[in-house]
Amino acid sequence: MERSLTHPPSSAGDSESLLLPDWEQTHIGRLDRDGRDIPRMLRRNIWLIIGSGIVAMGAAAVVTLRQTPVYEASASIRIDEKQSGLPALDILQTLSGSEVSTERQMLASRSVAEDVADSLALQVRLVRPVAVSRGALLADVHTDRDPGNARYRAERVSASQFSIRDSVGTALTVVGVNEALSLPGVKFRFTPAASRHQLIELEVVPFDEAVEELRSTVTIDRPDRAVNIIVVSYRTTDPRLARDVPNAIAARFIARRQKAGQTATRSTISFLRDQSSRMSVQLREAEDSLRDYRTREGLVSLPAQSSTQITRLAELQAQRGALETERSALARLVQLARDSAAKRPGDARPFRDVLAFPTLLRNESASQLLGSLNVIEDRRAELLSKRSPEDPDVKVLTVRAAELEDQLRRIGETYLQGLTDQVTSIDAALRKAEQRLETIPAQEARLAMLEREAKGYEEIYALLQSRLKEAEIAAAVQDGSVRVVDPALLPRSAVAPRPAVNLSVALVVGMLLGVSAGLMRELTDKSVHSRDDVHGITRRPVLGLLPDIRPARGLKRLGGTARWRETTAFGTSAVAVAANQGDGGSAAREAFNGLQAKIGLALAPETHRTLIVTSPTPGDGKTTVAINLAGTIARHGNRVLLIDADLRRGIVHTVFQLARSPGLSDVLSGAVDTVGAIRMVDVTDDRVLHVLACGTPNDDPAMVLAPAQMHALITQLALEFEWIIIDSPPLNVVADAALLGATGSGVLLVARAGVTSGDALAYATEQLHSVRAEIVGTILNGIDRRDASYDTSMYSYREYAATYESRLDRS
């Protein structure tokens, strides 16, 4: 029978259209198609990913169980920064580094670590038993600063005694519980709890090593820059040391800071005392100088004295003026009296006028003399009236009057001389007062300087005394600027290992490794997985994406014919399209219904159609596709013949539980005719499928399947059947399929997702092209029907129909 195709085989003129793409480029580019294949790739490697996660979790569990528990405790310290009181200086201090940052570095200093290592005897380590606190087994531990490396083993020899050996096994001593033990470099005693352990092993390390290890394991952090709190944390396998080390660091740091502060305070006190002593001497000298100056100058109050001097000067000037007036008047009277006496000798009256001077009149002596003189003058005048001047009595009275006159003269002259002396004295006092007033500004300046000097020394001395008292008080009290806010407590649980975290991280890491391994596997996997892979290699339409259908586990024969019956759940039967149960059966049935429709459009509308079903390699599912496709076409009322052309390893008879022979090989060899070789199986109650098994095994199947013989047989069978479905051997294994490809209406090339190699598919396509076999289309078998992303890469029925109708029109 002549082949009738919807379009002729490719000619040499369009051979370029048959050139296959570079499969390596198509394969590598699989991950570059907008990430569409990533979910499918992950799904294909889901068990690898899960397995990697489980293995990683198992490894993490083993490591976690073998790890020694690690404990952590923290102590928080508050450090108050000292403010200078000047905002500008405070800003500069903030810019240059705060006191808290400095104290944080001091906490991490080697000197503090050395004090802690020495006080807690961190040179002694408990090697065995593990996960036991050293403090629970050893007490009163003391070490030398540089004991060197040493290792000691204590084996319990009785309920309360231990035998001590060194690192080389030499027996050193036997010691009981609570007995002091002195070994090279270390001293301690065993606690009663130590008697519960059979073996105790200790290690003594050099002091520098213990200090460096302490510094490397202690964490000093400032959680919040806005808060002056420093947290000291320590991690170790010993829970008691985890608590004791942060507390010891805080205590040693505060003690060192207190000591440094007290040392500075004592230095300040000594300095202030020395300065106070010196200032006291200078103040005393200044006060002595001021007192001496006041004494020497007679100063009590310079302003008052200055006012007094001025008043005194005015008084003296007024007094002198009065005296000078009186003296001048008296002097004129005396001079007149003298002149009168000179002109008239013997006249006693001139000096009487002097007594008329008001001041002399107030003189009682002068008044008495004047009275006496007047009496004598009266008696002399009375005698002269009776007697002569030469009368003795008159002479006596004259002499007496002259004596009184002389006394009056002397009184006047004496008083005048007294007034003159008073004026002279007042002049001297005036000159002295004026001199004193002239010296007052210099005295005032000198006094002010001495007072200022004394006052300055007094203020400095008072300030030094005040600072000295403050320093003495500060030396007597504790520094409150640094204090422990929260001491470290005995940890209740270990911070490491953390099983939940370790297992979670291990699971994530393991799954990431699994994903990486899966991606590497995909990159190295050359098998096809998607419609794009198949279409990119064959350049032929993908007619169907079929779910994974496993071969049937058994068929039950009913009556005289083999009846299609599913004996297991859908998905495990090769003839699942005959079942009407379940969503899976519906999906597979629809897939084959769609495949029938597309193949019907692809092949010419003749009275019969011959379709060769083949695959590149064994295991691609070509037999499953052939059986189900034939059954689907037969179920729609068509006369269908399924031929098993795999004369080497045909299994169609096994699926339907039929005898292998007579079959195709027997018909081609002429041993039987087609009537005796073709069997029928029921697909529905009123529909049957005709089956021609592979037949008796033959040593040379290629000779039996010669194109001429197959062409003659197909021509004969085409008169009776509308559809002939031929299940052929794999293309890349034997040449039978290529020979059969030239005898049918078209070839349906089947590939299995994740199994069929891209190279094998490309090679199979090339073979079919070489014999000018028409590839109707391809089938991607074995996809995961749960992956909805495959639906997006399927041709719709109308798209496919439109494609082939346009090809029919062109032909």
mmCIF file with all atom_site columns, N, CA, C and O in Angstrom, residues 708-742:
data_model
loop_
_atom_site.group_PDB
_atom_site.id
_atom_site.type_symbol
_atom_site.label_atom_id
_atom_site.label_alt_id
_atom_site.label_comp_id
_atom_site.label_asym_id
_atom_site.label_entity_id
_atom_site.label_seq_id
_atom_site.pdbx_PDB_ins_code
_atom_site.Cartn_x
_atom_site.Cartn_y
_atom_site.Cartn_z
_atom_site.occupancy
_atom_site.B_iso_or_equiv
_atom_site.pdbx_formal_charge
_atom_site.auth_seq_id
_atom_site.auth_comp_id
_atom_site.auth_asym_id
_atom_site.auth_atom_id
_atom_site.pdbx_PDB_model_num
ATOM 1   N N  . ALA A 1 708 ? 9.893   -4.875 2.307  1.00 0.00 ? 708 ALA A N  1
ATOM 2   C CA . ALA A 1 708 ? 8.965   -5.406 1.304  1.00 0.00 ? 708 ALA A CA 1
ATOM 3   C C  . ALA A 1 708 ? 7.916   -6.292 1.949  1.00 0.00 ? 708 ALA A C  1
ATOM 4   O O  . ALA A 1 708 ? 6.702   -6.191 1.652  1.00 0.00 ? 708 ALA A O  1
ATOM 5   N N  . GLN A 1 709 ? 8.354   -7.174 2.848  1.00 0.00 ? 709 GLN A N  1
ATOM 6   C CA . GLN A 1 709 ? 7.421   -8.078 3.501  1.00 0.00 ? 709 GLN A CA 1
ATOM 7   C C  . GLN A 1 709 ? 6.442   -7.302 4.392  1.00 0.00 ? 709 GLN A C  1
ATOM 8   O O  . GLN A 1 709 ? 5.236   -7.556 4.403  1.00 0.00 ? 709 GLN A O  1
ATOM 9   N N  . MET A 1 710 ? 6.979   -6.357 5.166  1.00 0.00 ? 710 MET A N  1
ATOM 10  C CA . MET A 1 710 ? 6.123   -5.571 6.049  1.00 0.00 ? 710 MET A CA 1
ATOM 11  C C  . MET A 1 710 ? 5.155   -4.715 5.247  1.00 0.00 ? 710 MET A C  1
ATOM 12  O O  . MET A 1 710 ? 3.974   -4.568 5.614  1.00 0.00 ? 710 MET A O  1
ATOM 13  N N  . HIS A 1 711 ? 5.611   -4.180 4.137  1.00 0.00 ? 711 HIS A N  1
ATOM 14  C CA . HIS A 1 711 ? 4.743   -3.355 3.316  1.00 0.00 ? 711 HIS A CA 1
ATOM 15  C C  . HIS A 1 711 ? 3.592   -4.184 2.757  1.00 0.00 ? 711 HIS A C  1
ATOM 16  O O  . HIS A 1 711 ? 2.436   -3.755 2.740  1.00 0.00 ? 711 HIS A O  1
ATOM 17  N N  . ALA A 1 712 ? 3.895   -5.409 2.333  1.00 0.00 ? 712 ALA A N  1
ATOM 18  C CA . ALA A 1 712 ? 2.852   -6.287 1.784  1.00 0.00 ? 712 ALA A CA 1
ATOM 19  C C  . ALA A 1 712 ? 1.858   -6.662 2.866  1.00 0.00 ? 712 ALA A C  1
ATOM 20  O O  . ALA A 1 712 ? 0.630   -6.673 2.641  1.00 0.00 ? 712 ALA A O  1
ATOM 21  N N  . LEU A 1 713 ? 2.385   -6.943 4.087  1.00 0.00 ? 713 LEU A N  1
ATOM 22  C CA . LEU A 1 713 ? 1.484   -7.343 5.170  1.00 0.00 ? 713 LEU A CA 1
ATOM 23  C C  . LEU A 1 713 ? 0.592   -6.181 5.586  1.00 0.00 ? 713 LEU A C  1
ATOM 24  O O  . LEU A 1 713 ? -0.618  -6.351 5.792  1.00 0.00 ? 713 LEU A O  1
ATOM 25  N N  . ILE A 1 714 ? 1.156   -5.000 5.684  1.00 0.00 ? 714 ILE A N  1
ATOM 26  C CA . ILE A 1 714 ? 0.367   -3.841 6.093  1.00 0.00 ? 714 ILE A CA 1
ATOM 27  C C  . ILE A 1 714 ? -0.688  -3.526 5.040  1.00 0.00 ? 714 ILE A C  1
ATOM 28  O O  . ILE A 1 714 ? -1.825  -3.158 5.362  1.00 0.00 ? 714 ILE A O  1
ATOM 29  N N  . THR A 1 715 ? -0.302  -3.672 3.759  1.00 0.00 ? 715 THR A N  1
ATOM 30  C CA . THR A 1 715 ? -1.275  -3.427 2.686  1.00 0.00 ? 715 THR A CA 1
ATOM 31  C C  . THR A 1 715 ? -2.448  -4.391 2.803  1.00 0.00 ? 715 THR A C  1
ATOM 32  O O  . THR A 1 715 ? -3.618  -4.012 2.620  1.00 0.00 ? 715 THR A O  1
ATOM 33  N N  . GLN A 1 716 ? -2.143  -5.632 3.143  1.00 0.00 ? 716 GLN A N  1
ATOM 34  C CA . GLN A 1 716 ? -3.195  -6.632 3.305  1.00 0.00 ? 716 GLN A CA 1
ATOM 35  C C  . GLN A 1 716 ? -4.087  -6.311 4.494  1.00 0.00 ? 716 GLN A C  1
ATOM 36  O O  . GLN A 1 716 ? -5.320  -6.362 4.395  1.00 0.00 ? 716 GLN A O  1
ATOM 37  N N  . LEU A 1 717 ? -3.444  -5.943 5.646  1.00 0.00 ? 717 LEU A N  1
ATOM 38  C CA . LEU A 1 717 ? -4.210  -5.683 6.858  1.00 0.00 ? 717 LEU A CA 1
ATOM 39  C C  . LEU A 1 717 ? -5.001  -4.387 6.765  1.00 0.00 ? 717 LEU A C  1
ATOM 40  O O  . LEU A 1 717 ? -6.036  -4.221 7.423  1.00 0.00 ? 717 LEU A O  1
ATOM 41  N N  . ALA A 1 718 ? -4.517  -3.453 5.942  1.00 0.00 ? 718 ALA A N  1
ATOM 42  C CA . ALA A 1 718 ? -5.209  -2.172 5.810  1.00 0.00 ? 718 ALA A CA 1
ATOM 43  C C  . ALA A 1 718 ? -6.578  -2.331 5.175  1.00 0.00 ? 718 ALA A C  1
ATOM 44  O O  . ALA A 1 718 ? -7.448  -1.451 5.334  1.00 0.00 ? 718 ALA A O  1
ATOM 45  N N  . LEU A 1 719 ? -6.788  -3.397 4.499  1.00 0.00 ? 719 LEU A N  1
ATOM 46  C CA . LEU A 1 719 ? -8.091  -3.627 3.903  1.00 0.00 ? 719 LEU A CA 1
ATOM 47  C C  . LEU A 1 719 ? -9.134  -3.950 4.966  1.00 0.00 ? 719 LEU A C  1
ATOM 48  O O  . LEU A 1 719 ? -10.334 -3.786 4.732  1.00 0.00 ? 719 LEU A O  1
ATOM 49  N N  . GLU A 1 720 ? -8.660  -4.434 6.134  1.00 0.00 ? 720 GLU A N  1
ATOM 50  C CA . GLU A 1 720 ? -9.579  -4.877 7.180  1.00 0.00 ? 720 GLU A CA 1
ATOM 51  C C  . GLU A 1 720 ? -9.658  -3.903 8.360  1.00 0.00 ? 720 GLU A C  1
ATOM 52  O O  . GLU A 1 720 ? -10.703 -3.790 8.995  1.00 0.00 ? 720 GLU A O  1
ATOM 53  N N  . PHE A 1 721 ? -8.558  -3.201 8.624  1.00 0.00 ? 721 PHE A N  1
ATOM 54  C CA . PHE A 1 721 ? -8.484  -2.332 9.833  1.00 0.00 ? 721 PHE A CA 1
ATOM 55  C C  . PHE A 1 721 ? -8.310  -0.869 9.430  1.00 0.00 ? 721 PHE A C  1
ATOM 56  O O  . PHE A 1 721 ? -7.621  -0.541 8.469  1.00 0.00 ? 721 PHE A O  1
ATOM 57  N N  . GLU A 1 722 ? -8.989  -0.007 10.229 1.00 0.00 ? 722 GLU A N  1
ATOM 58  C CA . GLU A 1 722 ? -8.849  1.433  10.003 1.00 0.00 ? 722 GLU A CA 1
ATOM 59  C C  . GLU A 1 722 ? -7.538  1.984  10.588 1.00 0.00 ? 722 GLU A C  1
ATOM 60  O O  . GLU A 1 722 ? -6.972  2.937  10.065 1.00 0.00 ? 722 GLU A O  1
ATOM 61  N N  . TRP A 1 723 ? -7.142  1.422  11.669 1.00 0.00 ? 723 TRP A N  1
ATOM 62  C CA . TRP A 1 723 ? -5.897  1.861  12.333 1.00 0.00 ? 723 TRP A CA 1
ATOM 63  C C  . TRP A 1 723 ? -5.021  0.644  12.554 1.00 0.00 ? 723 TRP A C  1
ATOM 64  O O  . TRP A 1 723 ? -5.487  -0.415 12.965 1.00 0.00 ? 723 TRP A O  1
ATOM 65  N N  . ILE A 1 724 ? -3.728  0.826  12.263 1.00 0.00 ? 724 ILE A N  1
ATOM 66  C CA . ILE A 1 724 ? -2.723  -0.193 12.574 1.00 0.00 ? 724 ILE A CA 1
ATOM 67  C C  . ILE A 1 724 ? -1.656  0.492  13.433 1.00 0.00 ? 724 ILE A C  1
ATOM 68  O O  . ILE A 1 724 ? -0.980  1.423  12.980 1.00 0.00 ? 724 ILE A O  1
ATOM 69  N N  . ILE A 1 725 ? -1.540  0.044  14.667 1.00 0.00 ? 725 ILE A N  1
ATOM 70  C CA . ILE A 1 725 ? -0.545  0.588  15.589 1.00 0.00 ? 725 ILE A CA 1
ATOM 71  C C  . ILE A 1 725 ? 0.537   -0.457 15.741 1.00 0.00 ? 725 ILE A C  1
ATOM 72  O O  . ILE A 1 725 ? 0.260   -1.600 16.173 1.00 0.00 ? 725 ILE A O  1
ATOM 73  N N  . ILE A 1 726 ? 1.772   -0.068 15.381 1.00 0.00 ? 726 ILE A N  1
ATOM 74  C CA . ILE A 1 726 ? 2.897   -1.008 15.415 1.00 0.00 ? 726 ILE A CA 1
ATOM 75  C C  . ILE A 1 726 ? 3.846   -0.595 16.545 1.00 0.00 ? 726 ILE A C  1
ATOM 76  O O  . ILE A 1 726 ? 4.375   0.517  16.552 1.00 0.00 ? 726 ILE A O  1
ATOM 77  N N  . ASP A 1 727 ? 4.015   -1.519 17.481 1.00 0.00 ? 727 ASP A N  1
ATOM 78  C CA . ASP A 1 727 ? 4.991   -1.307 18.561 1.00 0.00 ? 727 ASP A CA 1
ATOM 79  C C  . ASP A 1 727 ? 6.327   -1.844 18.080 1.00 0.00 ? 727 ASP A C  1
ATOM 80  O O  . ASP A 1 727 ? 6.520   -3.064 17.985 1.00 0.00 ? 727 ASP A O  1
ATOM 81  N N  . SER A 1 728 ? 7.270   -0.920 17.818 1.00 0.00 ? 728 SER A N  1
ATOM 82  C CA . SER A 1 728 ? 8.543   -1.322 17.215 1.00 0.00 ? 728 SER A CA 1
ATOM 83  C C  . SER A 1 728 ? 9.646   -1.334 18.263 1.00 0.00 ? 728 SER A C  1
ATOM 84  O O  . SER A 1 728 ? 9.502   -0.763 19.337 1.00 0.00 ? 728 SER A O  1
ATOM 85  N N  . PRO A 1 729 ? 10.798  -1.959 17.973 1.00 0.00 ? 729 PRO A N  1
ATOM 86  C CA . PRO A 1 729 ? 11.928  -1.975 18.905 1.00 0.00 ? 729 PRO A CA 1
ATOM 87  C C  . PRO A 1 729 ? 12.534  -0.571 19.036 1.00 0.00 ? 729 PRO A C  1
ATOM 88  O O  . PRO A 1 729 ? 12.259  0.328  18.242 1.00 0.00 ? 729 PRO A O  1
ATOM 89  N N  . PRO A 1 730 ? 13.378  -0.341 20.053 1.00 0.00 ? 730 PRO A N  1
ATOM 90  C CA . PRO A 1 730 ? 14.043  0.951  20.207 1.00 0.00 ? 730 PRO A CA 1
ATOM 91  C C  . PRO A 1 730 ? 14.931  1.262  19.011 1.00 0.00 ? 730 PRO A C  1
ATOM 92  O O  . PRO A 1 730 ? 15.634  0.385  18.494 1.00 0.00 ? 730 PRO A O  1
ATOM 93  N N  . LEU A 1 731 ? 14.905  2.512  18.598 1.00 0.00 ? 731 LEU A N  1
ATOM 94  C CA . LEU A 1 731 ? 15.633  2.919  17.403 1.00 0.00 ? 731 LEU A CA 1
ATOM 95  C C  . LEU A 1 731 ? 17.142  2.796  17.541 1.00 0.00 ? 731 LEU A C  1
ATOM 96  O O  . LEU A 1 731 ? 17.838  2.355  16.628 1.00 0.00 ? 731 LEU A O  1
ATOM 97  N N  . ASN A 1 732 ? 17.669  3.209  18.687 1.00 0.00 ? 732 ASN A N  1
ATOM 98  C CA . ASN A 1 732 ? 19.115  3.278  18.843 1.00 0.00 ? 732 ASN A CA 1
ATOM 99  C C  . ASN A 1 732 ? 19.746  1.948  19.206 1.00 0.00 ? 732 ASN A C  1
ATOM 100 O O  . ASN A 1 732 ? 20.975  1.857  19.309 1.00 0.00 ? 732 ASN A O  1
ATOM 101 N N  . VAL A 1 733 ? 18.911  0.927  19.445 1.00 0.00 ? 733 VAL A N  1
ATOM 102 C CA . VAL A 1 733 ? 19.439  -0.382 19.831 1.00 0.00 ? 733 VAL A CA 1
ATOM 103 C C  . VAL A 1 733 ? 19.557  -1.294 18.612 1.00 0.00 ? 733 VAL A C  1
ATOM 104 O O  . VAL A 1 733 ? 20.597  -1.937 18.386 1.00 0.00 ? 733 VAL A O  1
ATOM 105 N N  . VAL A 1 734 ? 18.488  -1.357 17.830 1.00 0.00 ? 734 VAL A N  1
ATOM 106 C CA . VAL A 1 734 ? 18.479  -2.199 16.625 1.00 0.00 ? 734 VAL A CA 1
ATOM 107 C C  . VAL A 1 734 ? 17.948  -1.364 15.463 1.00 0.00 ? 734 VAL A C  1
ATOM 108 O O  . VAL A 1 734 ? 17.335  -0.310 15.672 1.00 0.00 ? 734 VAL A O  1
ATOM 109 N N  . ALA A 1 735 ? 18.142  -1.855 14.265 1.00 0.00 ? 735 ALA A N  1
ATOM 110 C CA . ALA A 1 735 ? 17.717  -1.118 13.075 1.00 0.00 ? 735 ALA A CA 1
ATOM 111 C C  . ALA A 1 735 ? 16.294  -1.443 12.658 1.00 0.00 ? 735 ALA A C  1
ATOM 112 O O  . ALA A 1 735 ? 15.806  -0.920 11.654 1.00 0.00 ? 735 ALA A O  1
ATOM 113 N N  . ASP A 1 736 ? 15.583  -2.297 13.423 1.00 0.00 ? 736 ASP A N  1
ATOM 114 C CA . ASP A 1 736 ? 14.249  -2.722 13.036 1.00 0.00 ? 736 ASP A CA 1
ATOM 115 C C  . ASP A 1 736 ? 13.294  -1.536 12.940 1.00 0.00 ? 736 ASP A C  1
ATOM 116 O O  . ASP A 1 736 ? 12.491  -1.424 11.994 1.00 0.00 ? 736 ASP A O  1
ATOM 117 N N  . ALA A 1 737 ? 13.345  -0.620 13.932 1.00 0.00 ? 737 ALA A N  1
ATOM 118 C CA . ALA A 1 737 ? 12.413  0.497  13.959 1.00 0.00 ? 737 ALA A CA 1
ATOM 119 C C  . ALA A 1 737 ? 12.626  1.414  12.766 1.00 0.00 ? 737 ALA A C  1
ATOM 120 O O  . ALA A 1 737 ? 11.662  1.949  12.196 1.00 0.00 ? 737 ALA A O  1
ATOM 121 N N  . ALA A 1 738 ? 13.897  1.631  12.373 1.00 0.00 ? 738 ALA A N  1
ATOM 122 C CA . ALA A 1 738 ? 14.165  2.481  11.214 1.00 0.00 ? 738 ALA A CA 1
ATOM 123 C C  . ALA A 1 738 ? 13.597  1.848  9.946  1.00 0.00 ? 738 ALA A C  1
ATOM 124 O O  . ALA A 1 738 ? 13.047  2.535  9.077  1.00 0.00 ? 738 ALA A O  1
ATOM 125 N N  . LEU A 1 739 ? 13.696  0.515  9.849  1.00 0.00 ? 739 LEU A N  1
ATOM 126 C CA . LEU A 1 739 ? 13.137  -0.165 8.682  1.00 0.00 ? 739 LEU A CA 1
ATOM 127 C C  . LEU A 1 739 ? 11.613  -0.080 8.692  1.00 0.00 ? 739 LEU A C  1
ATOM 128 O O  . LEU A 1 739 ? 10.986  0.122  7.653  1.00 0.00 ? 739 LEU A O  1
ATOM 129 N N  . LEU A 1 740 ? 11.031  -0.230 9.902  1.00 0.00 ? 740 LEU A N  1
ATOM 130 C CA . LEU A 1 740 ? 9.584   -0.164 9.991  1.00 0.00 ? 740 LEU A CA 1
ATOM 131 C C  . LEU A 1 740 ? 9.070   1.244  9.730  1.00 0.00 ? 740 LEU A C  1
ATOM 132 O O  . LEU A 1 740 ? 7.958   1.442  9.253  1.00 0.00 ? 740 LEU A O  1
ATOM 133 N N  . GLY A 1 741 ? 9.889   2.260  10.052 1.00 0.00 ? 741 GLY A N  1
ATOM 134 C CA . GLY A 1 741 ? 9.476   3.634  9.874  1.00 0.00 ? 741 GLY A CA 1
ATOM 135 C C  . GLY A 1 741 ? 9.167   3.969  8.439  1.00 0.00 ? 741 GLY A C  1
ATOM 136 O O  . GLY A 1 741 ? 8.354   4.861  8.156  1.00 0.00 ? 741 GLY A O  1
ATOM 137 N N  . ALA A 1 742 ? 9.800   3.278  7.533  1.00 0.00 ? 742 ALA A N  1
ATOM 138 C CA . ALA A 1 742 ? 9.570   3.574  6.112  1.00 0.00 ? 742 ALA A CA 1
ATOM 139 C C  . ALA A 1 742 ? 8.320   2.908  5.569  1.00 0.00 ? 742 ALA A C  1
ATOM 140 O O  . ALA A 1 742 ? 7.948   3.119  4.411  1.00 0.00 ? 742 ALA A O  1
#
